[in-house]
Amino acid sequence: MPQTVIFLEQVARNSRLNKHQHFHAAERNLSYNNIFGSAAIVINVILGSVLFVTVSNNLPEAAKWASGFMAMIAAVCGGIQTFFNFQKLFEGHRRIANNYLELQRECEQL
């Protein structure tokens, strides 16, 4: 078998493996983005409700502490989401995976 054919088969195999790895990484980052974003939204909605009740009624001390703790969790979730920028990572991995997919197809056509 000529060296060129062997080389193209290796490139196609490596492209296939890298494509799968980057697609999985993209999906993982999208999941992280959804988890942290959803958590921050839900917690902020709950906090908004608690603050609305606080304005109209007096809450027990435990509820005040719980709402403060939830506010910190919401801030941490928002900070994690902003710092790691999962959406940008998702898009980058997806783009690279598509490049590997294109390379794999070109090698298989040759």
Short mmCIF file of N, CA and C in Angstrom, two decimals:
data_model
loop_
_atom_site.label_atom_id
_atom_site.label_comp_id
_atom_site.label_asym_id
_atom_site.label_seq_id
_atom_site.Cartn_x
_atom_site.Cartn_y
_atom_site.Cartn_z
N MET A 1 0.85 -1.18 0.00
CA MET A 1 0.00 0.00 0.00
C MET A 1 0.89 1.24 0.00
N PRO A 2 0.63 2.20 -0.86
CA PRO A 2 1.47 3.40 -0.91
C PRO A 2 1.38 4.19 0.41
N GLN A 3 2.46 4.88 0.69
CA GLN A 3 2.55 5.68 1.91
C GLN A 3 1.47 6.76 1.97
N THR A 4 1.12 7.31 0.83
CA THR A 4 0.11 8.36 0.80
C THR A 4 -1.24 7.85 1.27
N VAL A 5 -1.60 6.64 0.82
CA VAL A 5 -2.88 6.06 1.22
C VAL A 5 -2.88 5.78 2.72
N ILE A 6 -1.78 5.24 3.23
CA ILE A 6 -1.67 4.96 4.67
C ILE A 6 -1.77 6.26 5.46
N PHE A 7 -1.08 7.28 4.97
CA PHE A 7 -1.12 8.58 5.65
C PHE A 7 -2.53 9.15 5.67
N LEU A 8 -3.24 9.09 4.53
CA LEU A 8 -4.61 9.61 4.46
C LEU A 8 -5.55 8.84 5.39
N GLU A 9 -5.35 7.52 5.50
CA GLU A 9 -6.17 6.73 6.42
C GLU A 9 -5.91 7.13 7.86
N GLN A 10 -4.65 7.39 8.19
CA GLN A 10 -4.32 7.83 9.55
C GLN A 10 -4.91 9.20 9.84
N VAL A 11 -4.82 10.10 8.88
CA VAL A 11 -5.39 11.44 9.07
C VAL A 11 -6.91 11.34 9.24
N ALA A 12 -7.55 10.50 8.43
CA ALA A 12 -9.00 10.33 8.54
C ALA A 12 -9.38 9.76 9.90
N ARG A 13 -8.63 8.76 10.38
CA ARG A 13 -8.91 8.14 11.68
C ARG A 13 -8.70 9.16 12.81
N ASN A 14 -7.59 9.89 12.75
CA ASN A 14 -7.32 10.90 13.78
C ASN A 14 -8.37 12.02 13.76
N SER A 15 -8.78 12.41 12.57
CA SER A 15 -9.82 13.44 12.45
C SER A 15 -11.13 12.97 13.05
N ARG A 16 -11.46 11.70 12.81
CA ARG A 16 -12.69 11.14 13.36
C ARG A 16 -12.65 11.15 14.90
N LEU A 17 -11.51 10.74 15.47
CA LEU A 17 -11.37 10.73 16.93
C LEU A 17 -11.44 12.15 17.51
N ASN A 18 -10.70 13.06 16.90
CA ASN A 18 -10.70 14.45 17.40
C ASN A 18 -12.07 15.11 17.24
N LYS A 19 -12.74 14.76 16.15
CA LYS A 19 -14.09 15.30 15.93
C LYS A 19 -15.00 14.90 17.08
N HIS A 20 -14.98 13.61 17.42
CA HIS A 20 -15.84 13.12 18.51
C HIS A 20 -15.48 13.78 19.84
N GLN A 21 -14.20 13.93 20.11
CA GLN A 21 -13.77 14.55 21.37
C GLN A 21 -14.25 15.99 21.47
N HIS A 22 -14.14 16.73 20.38
CA HIS A 22 -14.55 18.14 20.42
C HIS A 22 -16.07 18.28 20.46
N PHE A 23 -16.80 17.38 19.79
CA PHE A 23 -18.26 17.43 19.90
C PHE A 23 -18.70 17.14 21.34
N HIS A 24 -18.05 16.16 21.99
CA HIS A 24 -18.38 15.85 23.38
C HIS A 24 -18.03 17.03 24.30
N ALA A 25 -16.88 17.65 24.07
CA ALA A 25 -16.49 18.81 24.89
C ALA A 25 -17.48 19.96 24.69
N ALA A 26 -17.94 20.15 23.46
CA ALA A 26 -18.92 21.21 23.18
C ALA A 26 -20.22 20.94 23.94
N GLU A 27 -20.69 19.70 23.90
CA GLU A 27 -21.92 19.36 24.60
C GLU A 27 -21.77 19.52 26.11
N ARG A 28 -20.61 19.15 26.64
CA ARG A 28 -20.35 19.29 28.08
C ARG A 28 -20.38 20.77 28.49
N ASN A 29 -19.74 21.62 27.69
CA ASN A 29 -19.73 23.06 28.01
C ASN A 29 -21.12 23.68 27.88
N LEU A 30 -21.90 23.20 26.92
CA LEU A 30 -23.27 23.69 26.79
C LEU A 30 -24.09 23.28 28.01
N SER A 31 -23.87 22.06 28.50
CA SER A 31 -24.57 21.61 29.71
C SER A 31 -24.19 22.46 30.92
N TYR A 32 -22.90 22.73 31.07
CA TYR A 32 -22.45 23.58 32.18
C TYR A 32 -23.09 24.96 32.10
N ASN A 33 -23.13 25.51 30.91
CA ASN A 33 -23.74 26.82 30.71
C ASN A 33 -25.21 26.80 31.12
N ASN A 34 -25.92 25.76 30.70
CA ASN A 34 -27.34 25.65 31.04
C ASN A 34 -27.56 25.44 32.54
N ILE A 35 -26.72 24.63 33.16
CA ILE A 35 -26.87 24.34 34.59
C ILE A 35 -26.66 25.60 35.42
N PHE A 36 -25.52 26.27 35.21
CA PHE A 36 -25.22 27.45 36.02
C PHE A 36 -26.16 28.61 35.69
N GLY A 37 -26.50 28.77 34.44
CA GLY A 37 -27.42 29.84 34.06
C GLY A 37 -28.81 29.62 34.62
N SER A 38 -29.31 28.39 34.52
CA SER A 38 -30.64 28.08 35.05
C SER A 38 -30.69 28.23 36.56
N ALA A 39 -29.63 27.76 37.23
CA ALA A 39 -29.59 27.88 38.69
C ALA A 39 -29.64 29.35 39.11
N ALA A 40 -28.87 30.17 38.44
CA ALA A 40 -28.86 31.60 38.79
C ALA A 40 -30.23 32.23 38.55
N ILE A 41 -30.89 31.87 37.47
CA ILE A 41 -32.20 32.44 37.16
C ILE A 41 -33.24 32.01 38.20
N VAL A 42 -33.27 30.70 38.50
CA VAL A 42 -34.26 30.19 39.46
C VAL A 42 -34.05 30.82 40.84
N ILE A 43 -32.80 30.88 41.27
CA ILE A 43 -32.52 31.46 42.59
C ILE A 43 -32.91 32.93 42.63
N ASN A 44 -32.62 33.66 41.57
CA ASN A 44 -32.99 35.08 41.55
C ASN A 44 -34.51 35.28 41.54
N VAL A 45 -35.24 34.38 40.88
CA VAL A 45 -36.70 34.47 40.91
C VAL A 45 -37.21 34.23 42.33
N ILE A 46 -36.65 33.21 43.00
CA ILE A 46 -37.05 32.93 44.38
C ILE A 46 -36.72 34.11 45.28
N LEU A 47 -35.52 34.67 45.10
CA LEU A 47 -35.13 35.83 45.92
C LEU A 47 -36.04 37.02 45.68
N GLY A 48 -36.44 37.22 44.45
CA GLY A 48 -37.37 38.31 44.16
C GLY A 48 -38.69 38.12 44.89
N SER A 49 -39.15 36.87 44.94
CA SER A 49 -40.39 36.58 45.67
C SER A 49 -40.21 36.81 47.16
N VAL A 50 -39.07 36.38 47.70
CA VAL A 50 -38.79 36.57 49.13
C VAL A 50 -38.72 38.05 49.47
N LEU A 51 -38.08 38.83 48.63
CA LEU A 51 -37.98 40.27 48.88
C LEU A 51 -39.34 40.94 48.80
N PHE A 52 -40.19 40.47 47.90
CA PHE A 52 -41.54 41.01 47.80
C PHE A 52 -42.32 40.73 49.08
N VAL A 53 -42.17 39.51 49.61
CA VAL A 53 -42.84 39.16 50.86
C VAL A 53 -42.26 39.97 52.01
N THR A 54 -40.95 40.19 52.00
CA THR A 54 -40.29 40.95 53.06
C THR A 54 -40.83 42.37 53.13
N VAL A 55 -41.09 42.95 51.99
CA VAL A 55 -41.61 44.32 51.97
C VAL A 55 -43.00 44.36 52.59
N SER A 56 -43.80 43.32 52.33
CA SER A 56 -45.18 43.34 52.83
C SER A 56 -45.34 42.75 54.23
N ASN A 57 -44.50 41.81 54.62
CA ASN A 57 -44.61 41.15 55.93
C ASN A 57 -43.23 40.97 56.55
N ASN A 58 -43.23 40.68 57.83
CA ASN A 58 -41.97 40.34 58.49
C ASN A 58 -41.72 38.85 58.33
N LEU A 59 -40.51 38.51 57.97
CA LEU A 59 -40.13 37.11 57.81
C LEU A 59 -39.36 36.64 59.03
N PRO A 60 -39.40 35.33 59.29
CA PRO A 60 -38.57 34.79 60.37
C PRO A 60 -37.08 34.97 60.05
N GLU A 61 -36.27 34.93 61.08
CA GLU A 61 -34.83 35.12 60.93
C GLU A 61 -34.22 34.06 60.00
N ALA A 62 -34.71 32.82 60.07
CA ALA A 62 -34.17 31.74 59.23
C ALA A 62 -34.40 32.04 57.75
N ALA A 63 -35.54 32.60 57.41
CA ALA A 63 -35.83 32.93 56.02
C ALA A 63 -34.91 34.03 55.51
N LYS A 64 -34.58 34.97 56.37
CA LYS A 64 -33.65 36.03 55.97
C LYS A 64 -32.27 35.46 55.70
N TRP A 65 -31.82 34.55 56.59
CA TRP A 65 -30.51 33.92 56.38
C TRP A 65 -30.51 33.05 55.13
N ALA A 66 -31.60 32.33 54.91
CA ALA A 66 -31.69 31.47 53.72
C ALA A 66 -31.66 32.31 52.45
N SER A 67 -32.36 33.43 52.46
CA SER A 67 -32.36 34.28 51.26
C SER A 67 -30.98 34.89 51.02
N GLY A 68 -30.27 35.24 52.09
CA GLY A 68 -28.90 35.74 51.93
C GLY A 68 -27.97 34.69 51.38
N PHE A 69 -28.13 33.45 51.87
CA PHE A 69 -27.31 32.34 51.37
C PHE A 69 -27.61 32.07 49.90
N MET A 70 -28.90 32.10 49.54
CA MET A 70 -29.28 31.88 48.14
C MET A 70 -28.75 32.99 47.25
N ALA A 71 -28.71 34.20 47.74
CA ALA A 71 -28.16 35.31 46.96
C ALA A 71 -26.69 35.08 46.67
N MET A 72 -25.98 34.55 47.67
CA MET A 72 -24.55 34.26 47.45
C MET A 72 -24.38 33.14 46.43
N ILE A 73 -25.22 32.11 46.49
CA ILE A 73 -25.15 31.01 45.53
C ILE A 73 -25.43 31.53 44.12
N ALA A 74 -26.44 32.38 43.97
CA ALA A 74 -26.77 32.95 42.66
C ALA A 74 -25.60 33.77 42.13
N ALA A 75 -24.96 34.53 43.00
CA ALA A 75 -23.81 35.32 42.57
C ALA A 75 -22.65 34.43 42.16
N VAL A 76 -22.43 33.33 42.89
CA VAL A 76 -21.36 32.39 42.54
C VAL A 76 -21.66 31.73 41.19
N CYS A 77 -22.91 31.31 40.98
CA CYS A 77 -23.28 30.69 39.70
C CYS A 77 -23.07 31.67 38.54
N GLY A 78 -23.49 32.90 38.73
CA GLY A 78 -23.27 33.91 37.69
C GLY A 78 -21.80 34.18 37.45
N GLY A 79 -21.01 34.20 38.54
CA GLY A 79 -19.57 34.42 38.41
C GLY A 79 -18.88 33.27 37.69
N ILE A 80 -19.26 32.04 38.02
CA ILE A 80 -18.68 30.87 37.34
C ILE A 80 -19.02 30.91 35.86
N GLN A 81 -20.27 31.19 35.56
CA GLN A 81 -20.70 31.23 34.16
C GLN A 81 -19.96 32.32 33.39
N THR A 82 -19.75 33.46 34.01
CA THR A 82 -19.04 34.56 33.36
C THR A 82 -17.56 34.27 33.22
N PHE A 83 -16.94 33.74 34.27
CA PHE A 83 -15.49 33.50 34.26
C PHE A 83 -15.12 32.43 33.24
N PHE A 84 -15.82 31.31 33.25
CA PHE A 84 -15.47 30.22 32.34
C PHE A 84 -16.01 30.42 30.94
N ASN A 85 -17.02 31.25 30.77
CA ASN A 85 -17.59 31.57 29.47
C ASN A 85 -17.88 30.30 28.67
N PHE A 86 -18.74 29.45 29.23
CA PHE A 86 -19.03 28.15 28.64
C PHE A 86 -19.59 28.27 27.23
N GLN A 87 -20.35 29.31 26.95
CA GLN A 87 -20.92 29.48 25.61
C GLN A 87 -19.82 29.66 24.57
N LYS A 88 -18.80 30.45 24.89
CA LYS A 88 -17.69 30.65 23.96
C LYS A 88 -16.91 29.36 23.77
N LEU A 89 -16.69 28.62 24.87
CA LEU A 89 -16.00 27.33 24.76
C LEU A 89 -16.80 26.36 23.91
N PHE A 90 -18.11 26.35 24.10
CA PHE A 90 -18.99 25.48 23.31
C PHE A 90 -18.85 25.78 21.82
N GLU A 91 -18.91 27.06 21.48
CA GLU A 91 -18.82 27.46 20.07
C GLU A 91 -17.46 27.10 19.48
N GLY A 92 -16.38 27.29 20.26
CA GLY A 92 -15.04 26.97 19.78
C GLY A 92 -14.86 25.48 19.52
N HIS A 93 -15.31 24.65 20.46
CA HIS A 93 -15.20 23.20 20.28
C HIS A 93 -16.06 22.74 19.11
N ARG A 94 -17.23 23.32 18.96
CA ARG A 94 -18.11 22.94 17.86
C ARG A 94 -17.47 23.30 16.51
N ARG A 95 -16.85 24.48 16.43
CA ARG A 95 -16.20 24.90 15.20
C ARG A 95 -15.03 23.98 14.85
N ILE A 96 -14.21 23.65 15.85
CA ILE A 96 -13.06 22.77 15.61
C ILE A 96 -13.52 21.38 15.21
N ALA A 97 -14.58 20.88 15.86
CA ALA A 97 -15.10 19.57 15.52
C ALA A 97 -15.60 19.54 14.08
N ASN A 98 -16.25 20.61 13.65
CA ASN A 98 -16.70 20.67 12.26
C ASN A 98 -15.53 20.73 11.29
N ASN A 99 -14.44 21.39 11.67
CA ASN A 99 -13.24 21.39 10.83
C ASN A 99 -12.67 19.99 10.69
N TYR A 100 -12.62 19.25 11.80
CA TYR A 100 -12.15 17.86 11.74
C TYR A 100 -13.08 17.00 10.90
N LEU A 101 -14.37 17.24 11.00
CA LEU A 101 -15.34 16.50 10.19
C LEU A 101 -15.10 16.75 8.71
N GLU A 102 -14.86 18.00 8.36
CA GLU A 102 -14.57 18.34 6.96
C GLU A 102 -13.29 17.68 6.48
N LEU A 103 -12.25 17.69 7.31
CA LEU A 103 -10.99 17.04 6.96
C LEU A 103 -11.17 15.54 6.80
N GLN A 104 -11.96 14.93 7.67
CA GLN A 104 -12.21 13.50 7.58
C GLN A 104 -12.91 13.17 6.27
N ARG A 105 -13.91 13.95 5.90
CA ARG A 105 -14.64 13.71 4.65
C ARG A 105 -13.73 13.86 3.44
N GLU A 106 -12.88 14.87 3.46
CA GLU A 106 -11.96 15.07 2.34
C GLU A 106 -11.00 13.89 2.20
N CYS A 107 -10.49 13.39 3.33
CA CYS A 107 -9.58 12.24 3.28
C CYS A 107 -10.29 11.00 2.76
N GLU A 108 -11.53 10.80 3.15
CA GLU A 108 -12.27 9.63 2.71
C GLU A 108 -12.62 9.72 1.23
N GLN A 109 -12.78 10.93 0.70
CA GLN A 109 -13.08 11.09 -0.72
C GLN A 109 -11.86 10.81 -1.58
N LEU A 110 -10.67 11.08 -1.03
CA LEU A 110 -9.45 10.83 -1.79
C LEU A 110 -9.19 9.35 -1.82
#
